[in-house]
Short mmCIF file of C-alpha atoms in Angstrom, two decimals:
data_model
loop_
_atom_site.label_atom_id
_atom_site.label_comp_id
_atom_site.label_asym_id
_atom_site.label_seq_id
_atom_site.Cartn_x
_atom_site.Cartn_y
_atom_site.Cartn_z
CA MET K 1 14.99 45.74 13.53
CA THR K 2 15.43 42.02 13.78
CA ILE K 3 12.97 39.75 12.05
CA GLN K 4 12.49 36.58 14.04
CA GLU K 5 11.77 33.33 12.33
CA PRO K 6 8.45 31.77 13.36
CA VAL K 7 8.83 29.12 16.00
CA THR K 8 7.25 25.78 15.21
CA ALA K 9 6.14 23.88 18.26
CA ARG K 10 7.52 20.35 18.50
CA PRO K 11 5.04 17.61 19.26
CA ALA K 12 5.27 16.15 22.72
CA GLY K 13 7.29 12.96 23.01
CA ARG K 14 9.55 11.34 20.46
CA PRO K 15 8.20 10.40 17.05
CA ARG K 16 7.55 6.73 16.60
CA SER K 17 10.13 5.10 14.37
CA GLU K 18 8.56 2.66 11.92
CA LYS K 19 11.99 1.32 11.11
CA ALA K 20 12.72 0.54 14.76
CA GLU K 21 9.30 -1.03 15.28
CA LYS K 22 9.74 -3.26 12.25
CA ALA K 23 13.18 -4.34 13.46
CA ILE K 24 11.75 -5.20 16.88
CA ILE K 25 8.87 -7.20 15.41
CA GLU K 26 11.22 -9.02 13.04
CA ALA K 27 13.63 -9.82 15.87
CA THR K 28 10.80 -11.21 17.99
CA LEU K 29 9.58 -13.42 15.16
CA ASP K 30 13.11 -14.57 14.34
CA LEU K 31 13.75 -15.68 17.91
CA ILE K 32 10.41 -17.48 18.20
CA GLY K 33 10.89 -19.04 14.77
CA GLU K 34 14.27 -20.37 15.90
CA GLY K 35 12.51 -22.30 18.66
CA MET K 36 12.61 -19.88 21.57
CA GLY K 37 9.47 -20.15 23.67
CA VAL K 38 7.67 -17.19 25.19
CA SER K 39 9.03 -18.03 28.64
CA GLU K 40 12.60 -17.99 27.31
CA LEU K 41 12.13 -14.86 25.25
CA SER K 42 13.47 -11.71 26.88
CA ILE K 43 13.38 -8.03 26.08
CA GLU K 44 17.18 -8.06 26.28
CA ALA K 45 17.45 -10.75 23.59
CA ILE K 46 14.96 -8.96 21.35
CA ALA K 47 16.75 -5.63 21.76
CA SER K 48 20.10 -7.22 20.96
CA ARG K 49 18.76 -8.92 17.82
CA ALA K 50 16.95 -5.77 16.66
CA GLY K 51 19.93 -3.51 17.33
CA VAL K 52 17.99 -1.18 19.60
CA GLY K 53 18.02 -0.32 23.28
CA LYS K 54 15.56 -1.82 25.75
CA THR K 55 14.07 1.62 26.35
CA THR K 56 13.14 1.78 22.65
CA ILE K 57 11.06 -1.35 23.11
CA TYR K 58 9.48 -0.21 26.38
CA ARG K 59 8.42 3.08 24.81
CA ARG K 60 6.21 1.07 22.46
CA TRP K 61 5.23 -2.00 24.48
CA SER K 62 4.71 -2.04 28.23
CA ASN K 63 5.55 -5.73 28.55
CA LYS K 64 6.74 -8.80 26.66
CA GLU K 65 3.27 -10.26 26.14
CA ASP K 66 2.03 -7.12 24.36
CA LEU K 67 5.01 -7.28 22.01
CA VAL K 68 4.56 -10.99 21.29
CA VAL K 69 0.85 -10.51 20.50
CA ASP K 70 1.63 -7.73 18.03
CA ALA K 71 4.43 -9.76 16.47
CA LEU K 72 2.35 -12.92 16.05
CA SER K 73 -0.57 -10.92 14.69
CA THR K 74 1.56 -9.70 11.80
CA LEU K 75 1.89 -13.31 10.63
CA LYS K 76 -1.81 -13.62 9.96
CA ALA K 77 -2.55 -12.40 6.46
CA PRO K 78 -5.56 -10.13 6.00
CA LEU K 79 -8.83 -11.92 5.39
CA PRO K 80 -9.27 -12.73 1.70
CA VAL K 81 -11.85 -10.75 -0.21
CA LEU K 82 -14.90 -12.98 -0.55
CA GLY K 83 -16.88 -12.83 -3.75
CA GLY K 84 -20.15 -13.77 -2.13
CA VAL K 85 -21.26 -15.60 -5.28
CA SER K 86 -21.22 -19.13 -3.89
CA VAL K 87 -20.62 -20.66 -0.50
CA ARG K 88 -18.18 -23.15 -2.04
CA ASP K 89 -15.98 -20.44 -3.56
CA ASP K 90 -15.91 -18.38 -0.35
CA LEU K 91 -15.07 -21.39 1.82
CA ILE K 92 -12.24 -22.32 -0.55
CA SER K 93 -10.87 -18.77 -0.26
CA LEU K 94 -10.93 -18.89 3.55
CA LEU K 95 -9.30 -22.32 3.77
CA ASP K 96 -6.71 -21.49 1.14
CA ALA K 97 -5.60 -18.58 3.33
CA MET K 98 -4.93 -21.16 6.07
CA ARG K 99 -2.95 -23.28 3.62
CA SER K 100 -0.84 -20.33 2.50
CA GLU K 101 -0.02 -19.29 6.05
CA ALA K 102 0.88 -22.84 7.07
CA GLY K 103 3.36 -23.02 4.22
CA GLN K 104 5.45 -20.27 5.80
CA ALA K 105 8.02 -21.31 8.40
CA ARG K 106 7.32 -18.33 10.62
CA SER K 107 3.59 -18.87 10.58
CA ARG K 108 4.02 -22.40 11.87
CA CYS K 109 5.49 -21.00 15.08
CA VAL K 110 2.10 -19.46 15.86
CA MET K 111 0.50 -22.88 15.99
CA ASN K 112 3.36 -24.26 18.06
CA ILE K 113 2.93 -21.51 20.63
CA ALA K 114 -0.85 -21.88 20.60
CA MET K 115 -0.60 -25.59 21.33
CA SER K 116 2.33 -25.66 23.76
CA GLU K 117 2.13 -22.44 25.77
CA ALA K 118 -1.56 -21.54 25.93
CA ASP K 119 -1.85 -22.81 29.51
CA ARG K 120 1.17 -20.84 30.69
CA TYR K 121 0.19 -17.61 28.96
CA PRO K 122 -3.62 -17.54 28.84
CA ARG K 123 -3.82 -13.75 28.55
CA LEU K 124 -1.43 -13.73 25.61
CA MET K 125 -3.30 -16.43 23.75
CA ASP K 126 -6.68 -14.88 24.55
CA ARG K 127 -5.60 -11.56 23.06
CA PHE K 128 -4.01 -13.22 20.06
CA MET K 129 -7.16 -15.25 19.42
CA LYS K 130 -9.27 -12.10 19.52
CA ARG K 131 -6.98 -10.21 17.16
CA ALA K 132 -6.05 -12.86 14.64
CA VAL K 133 -8.30 -15.91 14.93
CA VAL K 134 -11.78 -14.70 15.88
CA PRO K 135 -12.19 -12.53 12.74
CA ARG K 136 -11.54 -15.62 10.59
CA LYS K 137 -14.00 -17.71 12.57
CA GLU K 138 -16.63 -15.00 12.25
CA ALA K 139 -16.05 -14.81 8.50
CA MET K 140 -16.51 -18.57 8.11
CA ARG K 141 -19.61 -18.51 10.30
CA ALA K 142 -21.11 -15.76 8.15
CA VAL K 143 -20.48 -17.74 4.96
CA ILE K 144 -22.04 -20.92 6.36
CA GLU K 145 -25.06 -19.08 7.77
CA ARG K 146 -25.50 -17.38 4.40
CA GLY K 147 -25.39 -20.78 2.72
CA ILE K 148 -28.11 -22.07 5.00
CA GLY K 149 -30.19 -18.99 4.22
CA THR K 150 -29.80 -19.36 0.45
CA GLY K 151 -30.48 -23.08 0.51
CA GLU K 152 -26.95 -24.05 -0.57
CA LEU K 153 -26.40 -25.86 2.72
CA ARG K 154 -28.65 -28.08 4.78
CA ALA K 155 -31.26 -26.22 6.81
CA ASP K 156 -30.54 -28.41 9.85
CA LEU K 157 -26.77 -27.91 9.69
CA ASP K 158 -25.02 -27.37 13.01
CA VAL K 159 -22.96 -24.28 12.14
CA ASP K 160 -20.28 -24.87 14.78
CA LEU K 161 -19.88 -28.49 13.68
CA GLY K 162 -19.61 -27.41 10.05
CA MET K 163 -16.88 -24.94 10.97
CA ALA K 164 -15.04 -27.62 12.94
CA ILE K 165 -15.20 -30.06 10.03
CA LEU K 166 -13.74 -27.53 7.60
CA SER K 167 -11.09 -25.90 9.78
CA GLY K 168 -10.23 -29.17 11.52
CA ALA K 169 -9.50 -30.91 8.24
CA MET K 170 -7.20 -28.08 7.17
CA LEU K 171 -5.50 -28.07 10.57
CA TRP K 172 -4.79 -31.79 10.32
CA HIS K 173 -3.19 -31.37 6.91
CA THR K 174 -1.15 -28.32 7.86
CA LYS K 175 0.03 -29.69 11.20
CA TRP K 176 -0.01 -33.49 11.05
CA GLY K 177 -0.58 -34.39 7.40
CA PRO K 178 1.98 -35.95 5.07
CA ALA K 179 5.05 -33.81 4.47
CA GLY K 180 4.54 -31.47 1.56
CA ASP K 181 0.78 -32.09 1.39
CA LEU K 182 -0.06 -28.41 1.01
CA ALA K 183 -0.90 -28.64 -2.67
CA PRO K 184 -2.62 -25.66 -4.29
CA ASP K 185 -5.87 -27.63 -4.55
CA LEU K 186 -5.94 -28.71 -0.90
CA ALA K 187 -8.58 -26.19 0.17
CA GLU K 188 -10.77 -27.14 -2.77
CA ARG K 189 -10.54 -30.85 -1.91
CA VAL K 190 -11.37 -30.23 1.74
CA VAL K 191 -14.37 -28.03 0.91
CA ASP K 192 -15.73 -30.50 -1.65
CA ALA K 193 -15.36 -33.40 0.79
CA ALA K 194 -17.19 -31.42 3.48
CA LEU K 195 -19.93 -30.28 1.11
CA ALA K 196 -20.59 -33.90 0.25
CA GLY K 197 -22.04 -34.15 3.72
CA ILE K 198 -23.40 -30.70 4.51
CA ALA K 199 -24.71 -29.41 1.17
CA ALA K 200 -28.44 -29.19 0.65
CA GLY K 201 -29.89 -32.41 -0.73
CA THR K 202 -27.47 -34.72 1.11
CA PRO K 203 -28.98 -37.42 3.34
#
């Protein structure tokens, strides 16, 4: 009598390789970081840099734009944990996350793509905005609206304008400000300058 070993069914399809996916994402970011625009970027170049076949990429991403969105989204650090104690402290935390990201060479390529290729790739930028930018905007909006509710900020404050003042000041410093002006206290200085105009009790 022969005892047969139990047969374990194999899951359909090939298992996803985290190592391969990481190599593909890294290769995409490397090429973009070296100055290659989205229009110049090719699946062939990414596959060659990552050391994988094109079919490995196409099993995970149906097209180049999907891959670029996922790659760029990895550059955005998770939202900082907000203490919720004071509006000032929470705004500093949010803006300091912008400062930290801008200090990384790879992260700067996100802004370059956003400013130079948005018109050519509207779908790509729309999806990237939804995945990586909108959550940060919503977090800042929530903090400002909370500040209005608690009386920390002016009751008549235009929330969108307040967000533009804060994020715009950080953008200027990170993109067009003096070289090396990403000091650890930059977010604090921006928030304090903004609060001088939007805090409760100001004219």
